[in-house]
Short mmCIF file of C-alpha atoms in Angstrom, two decimals:
data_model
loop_
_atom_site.label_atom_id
_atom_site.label_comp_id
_atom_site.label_asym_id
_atom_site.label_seq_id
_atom_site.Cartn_x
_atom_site.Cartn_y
_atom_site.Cartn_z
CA UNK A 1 150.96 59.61 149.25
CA UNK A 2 148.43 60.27 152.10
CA UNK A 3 144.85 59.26 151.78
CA UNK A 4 143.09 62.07 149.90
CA UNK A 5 140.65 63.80 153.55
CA UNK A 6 136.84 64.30 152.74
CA UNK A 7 135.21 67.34 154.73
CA UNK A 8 131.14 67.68 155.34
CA UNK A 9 129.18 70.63 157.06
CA UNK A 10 126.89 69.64 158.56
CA UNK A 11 123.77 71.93 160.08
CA UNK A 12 121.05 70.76 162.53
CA UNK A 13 118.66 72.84 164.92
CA UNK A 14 119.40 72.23 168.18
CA UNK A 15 116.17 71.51 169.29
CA UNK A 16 116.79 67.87 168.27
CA UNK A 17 119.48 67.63 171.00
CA UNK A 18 118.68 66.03 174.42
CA UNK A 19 122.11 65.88 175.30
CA UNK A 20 125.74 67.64 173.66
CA UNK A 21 125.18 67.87 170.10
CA UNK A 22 128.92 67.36 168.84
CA UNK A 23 128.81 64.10 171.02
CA UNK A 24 125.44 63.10 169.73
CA UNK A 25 126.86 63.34 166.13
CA UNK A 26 130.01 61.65 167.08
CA UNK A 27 128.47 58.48 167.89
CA UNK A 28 125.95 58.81 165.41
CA UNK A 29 128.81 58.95 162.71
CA UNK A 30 130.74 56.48 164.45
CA UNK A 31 134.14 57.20 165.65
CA UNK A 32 135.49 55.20 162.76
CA UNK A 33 134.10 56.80 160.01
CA UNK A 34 135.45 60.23 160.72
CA UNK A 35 136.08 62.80 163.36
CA UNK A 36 133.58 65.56 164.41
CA UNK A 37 134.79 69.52 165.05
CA UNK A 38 132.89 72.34 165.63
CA UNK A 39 132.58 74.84 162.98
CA UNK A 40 131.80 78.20 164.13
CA UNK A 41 129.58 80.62 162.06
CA UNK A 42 128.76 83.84 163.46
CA UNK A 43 125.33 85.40 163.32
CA UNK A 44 125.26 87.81 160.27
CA UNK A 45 122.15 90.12 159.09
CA UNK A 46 119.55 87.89 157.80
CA UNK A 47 117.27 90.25 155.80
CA UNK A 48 114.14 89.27 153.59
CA UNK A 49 113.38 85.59 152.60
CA UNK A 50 113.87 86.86 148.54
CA UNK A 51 117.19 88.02 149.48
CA UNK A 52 118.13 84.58 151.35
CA UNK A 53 116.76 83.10 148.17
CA UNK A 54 118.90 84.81 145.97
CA UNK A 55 122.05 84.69 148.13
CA UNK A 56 121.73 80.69 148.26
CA UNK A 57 121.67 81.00 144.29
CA UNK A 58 124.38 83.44 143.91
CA UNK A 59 126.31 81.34 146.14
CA UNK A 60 125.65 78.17 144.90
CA UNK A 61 127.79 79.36 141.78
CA UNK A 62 130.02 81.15 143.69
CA UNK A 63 131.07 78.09 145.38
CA UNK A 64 131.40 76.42 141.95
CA UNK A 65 133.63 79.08 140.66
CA UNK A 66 135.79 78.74 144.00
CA UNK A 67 136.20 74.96 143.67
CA UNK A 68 137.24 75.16 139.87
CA UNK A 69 140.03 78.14 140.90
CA UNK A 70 141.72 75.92 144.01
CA UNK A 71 141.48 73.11 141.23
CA UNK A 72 143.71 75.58 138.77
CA UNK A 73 145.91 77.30 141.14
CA UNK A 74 146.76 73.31 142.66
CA UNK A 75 147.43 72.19 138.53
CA UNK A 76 149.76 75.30 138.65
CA UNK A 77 151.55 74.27 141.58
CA UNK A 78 151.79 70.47 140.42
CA UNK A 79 153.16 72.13 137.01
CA UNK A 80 155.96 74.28 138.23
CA UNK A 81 157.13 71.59 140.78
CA UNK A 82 157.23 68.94 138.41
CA UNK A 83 154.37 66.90 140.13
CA UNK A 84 156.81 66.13 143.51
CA UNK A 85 153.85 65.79 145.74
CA UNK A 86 156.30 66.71 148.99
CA UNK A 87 157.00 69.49 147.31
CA UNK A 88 153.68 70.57 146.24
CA UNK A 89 151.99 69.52 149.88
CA UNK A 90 154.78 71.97 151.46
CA UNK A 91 153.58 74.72 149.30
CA UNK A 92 149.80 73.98 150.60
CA UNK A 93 149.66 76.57 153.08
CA UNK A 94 146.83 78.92 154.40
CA UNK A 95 147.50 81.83 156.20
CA UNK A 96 151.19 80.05 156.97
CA UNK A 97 149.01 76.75 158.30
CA UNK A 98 148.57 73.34 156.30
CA UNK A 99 145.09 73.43 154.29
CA UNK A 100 143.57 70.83 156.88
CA UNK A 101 144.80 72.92 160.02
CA UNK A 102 143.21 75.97 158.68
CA UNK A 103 140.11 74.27 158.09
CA UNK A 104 139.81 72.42 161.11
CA UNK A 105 140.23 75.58 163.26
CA UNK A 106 138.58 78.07 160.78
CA UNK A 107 137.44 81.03 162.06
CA UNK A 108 135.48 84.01 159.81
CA UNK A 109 138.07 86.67 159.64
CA UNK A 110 136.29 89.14 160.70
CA UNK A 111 138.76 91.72 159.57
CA UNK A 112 138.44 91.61 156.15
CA UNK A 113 134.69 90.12 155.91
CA UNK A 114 132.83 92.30 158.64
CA UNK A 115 130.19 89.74 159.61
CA UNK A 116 128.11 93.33 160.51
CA UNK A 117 127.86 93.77 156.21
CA UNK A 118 124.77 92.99 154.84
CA UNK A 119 125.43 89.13 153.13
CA UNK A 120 124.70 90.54 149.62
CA UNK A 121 127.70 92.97 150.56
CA UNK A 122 130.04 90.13 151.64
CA UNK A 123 128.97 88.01 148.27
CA UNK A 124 130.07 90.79 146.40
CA UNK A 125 133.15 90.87 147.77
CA UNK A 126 133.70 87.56 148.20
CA UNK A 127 133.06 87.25 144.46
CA UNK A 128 135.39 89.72 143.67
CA UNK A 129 138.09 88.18 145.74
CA UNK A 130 138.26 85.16 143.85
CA UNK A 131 138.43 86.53 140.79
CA UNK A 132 141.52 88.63 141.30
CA UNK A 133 142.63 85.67 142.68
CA UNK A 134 142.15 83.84 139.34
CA UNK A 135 143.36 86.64 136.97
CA UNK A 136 146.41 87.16 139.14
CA UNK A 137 147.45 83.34 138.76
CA UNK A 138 146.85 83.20 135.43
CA UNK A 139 148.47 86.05 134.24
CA UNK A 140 151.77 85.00 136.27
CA UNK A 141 151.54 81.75 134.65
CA UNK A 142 150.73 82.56 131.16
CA UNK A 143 154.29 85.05 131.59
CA UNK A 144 156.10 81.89 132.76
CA UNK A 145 155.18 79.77 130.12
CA UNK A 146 155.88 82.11 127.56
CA UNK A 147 159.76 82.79 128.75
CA UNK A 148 159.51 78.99 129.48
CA UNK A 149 158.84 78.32 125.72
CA UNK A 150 161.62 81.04 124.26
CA UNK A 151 163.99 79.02 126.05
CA UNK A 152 163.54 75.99 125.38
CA UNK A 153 163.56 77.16 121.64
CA UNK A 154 167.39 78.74 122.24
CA UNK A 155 167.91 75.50 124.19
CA UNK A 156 166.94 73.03 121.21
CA UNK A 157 169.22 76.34 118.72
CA UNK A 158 171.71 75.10 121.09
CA UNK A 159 170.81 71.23 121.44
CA UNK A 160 169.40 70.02 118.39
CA UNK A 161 170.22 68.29 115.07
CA UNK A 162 171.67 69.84 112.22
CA UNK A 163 168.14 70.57 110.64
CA UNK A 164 167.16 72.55 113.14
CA UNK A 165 169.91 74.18 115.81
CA UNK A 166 171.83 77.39 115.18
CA UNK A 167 174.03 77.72 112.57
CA UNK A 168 176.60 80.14 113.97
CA UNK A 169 178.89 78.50 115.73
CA UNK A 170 178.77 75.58 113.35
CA UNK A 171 179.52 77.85 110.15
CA UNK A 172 183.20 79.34 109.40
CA UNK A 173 182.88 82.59 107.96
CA UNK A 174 185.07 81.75 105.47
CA UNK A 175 183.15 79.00 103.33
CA UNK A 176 180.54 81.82 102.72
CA UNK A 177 180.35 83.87 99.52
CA UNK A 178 179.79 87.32 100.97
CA UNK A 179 178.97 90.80 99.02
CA UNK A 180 179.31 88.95 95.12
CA UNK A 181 177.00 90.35 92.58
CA UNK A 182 176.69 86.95 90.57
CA UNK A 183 177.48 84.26 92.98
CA UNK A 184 175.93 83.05 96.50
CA UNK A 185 176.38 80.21 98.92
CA UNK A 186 173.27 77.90 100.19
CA UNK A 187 173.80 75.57 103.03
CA UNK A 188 171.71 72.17 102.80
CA UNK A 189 170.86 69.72 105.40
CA UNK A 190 170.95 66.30 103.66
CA UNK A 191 169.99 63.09 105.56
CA UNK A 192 173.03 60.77 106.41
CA UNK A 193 171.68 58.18 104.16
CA UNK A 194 171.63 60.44 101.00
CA UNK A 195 174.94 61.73 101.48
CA UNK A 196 176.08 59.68 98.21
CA UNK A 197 173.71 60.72 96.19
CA UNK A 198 173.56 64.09 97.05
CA UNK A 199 177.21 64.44 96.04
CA UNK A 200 176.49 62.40 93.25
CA UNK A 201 173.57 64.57 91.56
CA UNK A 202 173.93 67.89 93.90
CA UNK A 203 175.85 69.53 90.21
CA UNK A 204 172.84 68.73 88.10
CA UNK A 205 169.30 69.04 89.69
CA UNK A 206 169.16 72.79 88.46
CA UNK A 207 171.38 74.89 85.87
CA UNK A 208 174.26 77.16 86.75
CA UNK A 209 175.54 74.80 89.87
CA UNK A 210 178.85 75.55 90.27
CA UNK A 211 180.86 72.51 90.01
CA UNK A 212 182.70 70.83 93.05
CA UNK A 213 181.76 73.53 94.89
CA UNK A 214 179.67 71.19 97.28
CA UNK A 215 182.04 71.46 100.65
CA UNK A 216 180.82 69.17 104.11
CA UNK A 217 180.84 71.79 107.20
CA UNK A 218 178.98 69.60 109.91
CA UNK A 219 177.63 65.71 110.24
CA UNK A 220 175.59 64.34 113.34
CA UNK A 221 174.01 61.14 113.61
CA UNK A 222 170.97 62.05 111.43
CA UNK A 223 172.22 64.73 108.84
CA UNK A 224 175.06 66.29 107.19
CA UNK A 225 175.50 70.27 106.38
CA UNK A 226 177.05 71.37 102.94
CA UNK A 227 177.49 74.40 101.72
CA UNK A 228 177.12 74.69 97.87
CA UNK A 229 177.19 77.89 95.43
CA UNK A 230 175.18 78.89 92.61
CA UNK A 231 174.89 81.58 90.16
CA UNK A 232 172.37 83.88 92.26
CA UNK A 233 169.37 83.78 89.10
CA UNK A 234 169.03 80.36 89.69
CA UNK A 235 169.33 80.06 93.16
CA UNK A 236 165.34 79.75 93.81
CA UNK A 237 165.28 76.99 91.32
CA UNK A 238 168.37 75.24 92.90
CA UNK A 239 166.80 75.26 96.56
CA UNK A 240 163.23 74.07 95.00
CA UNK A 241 164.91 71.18 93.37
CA UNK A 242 167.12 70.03 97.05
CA UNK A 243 163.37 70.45 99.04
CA UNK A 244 161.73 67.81 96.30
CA UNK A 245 164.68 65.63 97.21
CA UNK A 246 163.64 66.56 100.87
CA UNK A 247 167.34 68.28 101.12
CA UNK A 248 166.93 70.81 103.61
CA UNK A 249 167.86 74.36 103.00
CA UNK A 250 168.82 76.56 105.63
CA UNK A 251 168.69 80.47 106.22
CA UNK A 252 171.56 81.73 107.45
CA UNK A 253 173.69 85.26 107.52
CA UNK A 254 177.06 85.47 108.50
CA UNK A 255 176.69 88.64 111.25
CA UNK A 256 180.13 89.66 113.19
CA UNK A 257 179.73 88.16 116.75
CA UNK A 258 176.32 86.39 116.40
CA UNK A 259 178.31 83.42 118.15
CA UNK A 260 178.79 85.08 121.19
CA UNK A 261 175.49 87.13 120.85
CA UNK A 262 173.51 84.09 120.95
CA UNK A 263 175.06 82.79 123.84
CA UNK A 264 174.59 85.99 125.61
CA UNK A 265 170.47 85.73 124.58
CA UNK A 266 170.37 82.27 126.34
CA UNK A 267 171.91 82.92 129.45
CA UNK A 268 169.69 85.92 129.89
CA UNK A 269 166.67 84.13 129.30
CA UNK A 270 167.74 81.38 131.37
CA UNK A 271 168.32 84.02 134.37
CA UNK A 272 164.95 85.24 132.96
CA UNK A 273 163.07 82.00 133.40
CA UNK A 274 164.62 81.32 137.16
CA UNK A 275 163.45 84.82 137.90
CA UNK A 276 159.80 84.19 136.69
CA UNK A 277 159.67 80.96 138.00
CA UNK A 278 160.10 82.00 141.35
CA UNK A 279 157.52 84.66 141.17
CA UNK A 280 155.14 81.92 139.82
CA UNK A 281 156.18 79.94 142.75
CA UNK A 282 155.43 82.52 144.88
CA UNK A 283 152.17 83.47 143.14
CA UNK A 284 151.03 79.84 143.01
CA UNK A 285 151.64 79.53 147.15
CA UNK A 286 149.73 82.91 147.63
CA UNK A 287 146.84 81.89 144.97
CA UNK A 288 146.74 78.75 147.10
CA UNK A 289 146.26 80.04 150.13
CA UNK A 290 143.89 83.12 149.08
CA UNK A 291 141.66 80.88 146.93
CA UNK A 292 141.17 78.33 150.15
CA UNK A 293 140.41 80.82 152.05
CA UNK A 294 137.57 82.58 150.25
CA UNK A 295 136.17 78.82 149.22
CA UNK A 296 135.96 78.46 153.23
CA UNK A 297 133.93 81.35 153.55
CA UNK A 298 131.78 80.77 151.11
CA UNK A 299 131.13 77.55 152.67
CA UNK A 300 130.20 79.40 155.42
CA UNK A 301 127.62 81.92 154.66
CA UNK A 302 126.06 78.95 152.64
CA UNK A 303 125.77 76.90 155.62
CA UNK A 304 124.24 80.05 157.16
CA UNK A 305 121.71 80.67 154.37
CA UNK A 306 120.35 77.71 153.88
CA UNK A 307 120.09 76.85 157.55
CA UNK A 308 118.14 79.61 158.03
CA UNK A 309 115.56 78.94 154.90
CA UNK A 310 115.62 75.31 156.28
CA UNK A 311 115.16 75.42 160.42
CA UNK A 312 113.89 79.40 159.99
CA UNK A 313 113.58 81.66 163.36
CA UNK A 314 114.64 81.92 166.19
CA UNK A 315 118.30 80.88 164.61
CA UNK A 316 119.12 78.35 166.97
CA UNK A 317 121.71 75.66 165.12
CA UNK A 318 124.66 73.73 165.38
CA UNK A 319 127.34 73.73 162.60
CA UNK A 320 129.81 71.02 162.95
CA UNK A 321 132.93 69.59 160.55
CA UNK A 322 132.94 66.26 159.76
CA UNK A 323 136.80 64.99 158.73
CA UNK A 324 136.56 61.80 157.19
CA UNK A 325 137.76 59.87 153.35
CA UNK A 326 136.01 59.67 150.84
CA UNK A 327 135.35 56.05 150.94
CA UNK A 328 134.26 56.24 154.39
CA UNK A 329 132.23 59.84 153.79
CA UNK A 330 129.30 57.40 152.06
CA UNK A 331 128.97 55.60 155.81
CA UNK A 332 129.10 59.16 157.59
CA UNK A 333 126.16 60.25 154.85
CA UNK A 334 124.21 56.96 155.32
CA UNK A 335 124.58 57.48 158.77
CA UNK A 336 123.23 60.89 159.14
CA UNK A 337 120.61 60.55 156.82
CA UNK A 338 119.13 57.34 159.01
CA UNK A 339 119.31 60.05 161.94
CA UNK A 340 118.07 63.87 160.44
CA UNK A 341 116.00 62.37 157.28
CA UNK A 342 112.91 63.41 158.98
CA UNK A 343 114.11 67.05 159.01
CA UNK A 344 112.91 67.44 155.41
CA UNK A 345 111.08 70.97 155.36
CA UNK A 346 111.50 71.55 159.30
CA UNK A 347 108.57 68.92 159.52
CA UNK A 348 109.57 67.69 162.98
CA UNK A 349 107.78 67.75 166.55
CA UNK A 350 108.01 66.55 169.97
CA UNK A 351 105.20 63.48 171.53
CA UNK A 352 103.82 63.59 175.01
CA UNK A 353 107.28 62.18 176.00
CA UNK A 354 109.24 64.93 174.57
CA UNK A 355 110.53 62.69 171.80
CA UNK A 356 111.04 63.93 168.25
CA UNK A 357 108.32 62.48 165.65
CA UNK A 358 108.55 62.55 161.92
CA UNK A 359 105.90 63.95 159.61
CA UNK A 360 106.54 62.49 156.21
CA UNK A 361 103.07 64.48 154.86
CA UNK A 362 104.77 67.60 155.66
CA UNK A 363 108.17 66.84 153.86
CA UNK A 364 106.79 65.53 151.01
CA UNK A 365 104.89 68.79 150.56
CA UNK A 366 107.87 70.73 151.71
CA UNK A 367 110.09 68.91 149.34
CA UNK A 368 107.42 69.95 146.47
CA UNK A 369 106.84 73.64 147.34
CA UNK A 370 111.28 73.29 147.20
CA UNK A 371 110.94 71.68 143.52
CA UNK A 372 112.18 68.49 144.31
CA UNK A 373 110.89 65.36 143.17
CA UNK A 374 111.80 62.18 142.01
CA UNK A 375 114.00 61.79 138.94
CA UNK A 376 114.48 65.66 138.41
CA UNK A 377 118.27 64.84 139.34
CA UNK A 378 118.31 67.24 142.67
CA UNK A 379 120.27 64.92 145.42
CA UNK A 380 117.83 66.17 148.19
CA UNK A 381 119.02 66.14 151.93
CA UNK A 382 116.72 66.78 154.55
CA UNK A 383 119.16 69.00 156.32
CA UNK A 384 121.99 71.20 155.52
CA UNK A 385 124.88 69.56 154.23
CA UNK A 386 128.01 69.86 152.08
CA UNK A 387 130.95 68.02 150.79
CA UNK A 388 133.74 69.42 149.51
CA UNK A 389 137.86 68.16 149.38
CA UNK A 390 140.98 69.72 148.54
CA UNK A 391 142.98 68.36 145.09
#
């Protein structure tokens, strides 16, 4: 199996850049702790500073509720192929690409998200998006695993022991007292090891037990199926008695072709579940790829958001991917943080000799006016960045 890829975005002003800011974060990464690609994010309406407030809320849980429906739509699509991971990673596509093409060379599609819209406008939709997305998988799913279920309870009819699988093509019509107004015929599943005494005491454990009557239809490795007859007023009392010497009585009524009708009711449901099954397959691939896609966009007018409440105006930024694993994602983190920490609260300026100085007063006032502070459990990072993988 393939070492599970960690992604970061990654936003910094580019005002911090003497030289190409892709290389500059390349070797400030190091080349082998992950590889650096641009991410392009084009410039939507900004609007007020409560609105970019409230968008960065709205899609903080929007991203939340995009990560938890890739999680359910990939638990789908390990379910219906049996867990084969080739299998499953073949099924992995977006927009016909493999997940980590398509995010490598995203691009907003402009299409269906007009990057003109207001952002509360492309939220909305957004939102709605993954929520049909969600409701459409389910529902597919839910209808698979119900035909699943009625077949594999024909299949165990078909399969099982004698306590529990169908009776009709087991019992001969003929052993069956049909249409008598005083006499009827129970058929009992007794365990193999109380055969004995269940011919031994069968004739006595209620009244009106017709004698000898007791006649072996089936045996399997667990149970053996009589059929006995009693006088029809003491039948209840005759079945009550077999159950308290856990005897097993079984329903059954002789109907002309049930034989046959059965095994008509399992092929259809088998042709039923292949049918479904490939429309879950289908719906799984198409959830997959649908679900990816929104969560990538969403990604992306965060990035956007918070960049702007962050580095503010003129919007002048760099957005880059960073592809690494998650074991090495901790050196790419430490790394960047040793390099952009003083960007807490924009609190950054240039000396005589045009290099960048900190001002640790400023962030730590910045980081206060934001509501961070130590111990409140907020991971605070002085510039804009996310994590996020693929299950």
């Amino acid at each position: 199996m393939a070492p599970t890829t960690r992604y970061s975005l990654v936003s910094l002003p580019l005002r911090i850049f003497d030289d190409e800011p892709l290389s500059v974060l390349a070797s400030t990464i190091g080349q082998d702790n992950g590889e650096i690609l641009k991410f392009p994010i084009p410039s939507f309406k900004i609007g007020t500073l409560d609105a970019l407030v409230q968008h960065a809320d709205d899609l903080t849980k929007l991203n939340a509720a995009c990560e938890a429906v890739v999680s359910k739509v990939a638990d789908s699509l390990a379910g219906i192929l049996d867990g084969d991971e080739d299998k499953i990673s073949q099924h992995k596509m977006v927009n016909d690409k493999p997940t980590d093409s398509y995010i490598c060379s995203f691009q907003w599609n402009k299409v269906r998200y007009r990057a003109d819209k207001p952002l509360g406008e492309l939220i909305e939709n957004l939102q709605k998006d993954i929520q049909n997305i969600d409701n459409d998988v389910k529902a597919k799913f839910n209808q698979y695993n119900t035909v699943k279920t009625n077949l594999a309870a024909l299949q165990r009819k078909q399969t099982g022991n004698l306590a529990t699988k169908s009776l009709a093509p087991i019992v001969p019509p003929d052993v069956l007292i049909q249409d008598s107004e005083y006499l009827e015929t129970h058929l009992i599943v007794v365990p193999s090891s109380a055969r004995k005494d269940f011919l031994r005491s069968y004739e006595t454990i209620a009244e009106m037990v017709v004698p000898r009557s007791a006649i072996q239809i089936a045996q399997d490795d667990e149970f053996t199926l009589f059929a006995v007859t009693t006088f029809k007023k003491t039948s209840a009392d005759f079945l009550h008695k077999c159950r308290e010497q856990k005897w097993t009585p079984r329903q059954y009524k002789y109907v002309e072709g049930g034989k046959e009708e059965e095994q008509r009711e399992l092929e259809r449901m088998a042709r039923e579940e292949k049918k479904v099954w490939g429309e879950a397959l289908h719906m799984a691939r198409s959830g997959w790829s649908e679900s990816v896609m929104v969560w990538a966009h969403v990604l992306t007018l965060r990035v956007f958001v918070e960049t702007v409440l962050r580095y503010g105006l003129p919007l002048e930024f760099v957005c880059a991917l960073v592809k690494t694993t998650p074991k090495q994602a901790k050196k790419v983190k430490t790394a960047l943080d040793k390099a952009y920490s003083y960007l807490g609260g924009n609190a950054f300026g240039r000396d005589k000799r045009g290099r960048v100085t900190k001002d640790d007063a400023s962030l730590a006032s910045e980081m206060a006016a934001a509501g961070y502070s130590a111990g409140d459990g907020n991971e605070y990072t002085a510039y804009v960045y996310y994590e996020f993988e693929f299950p």
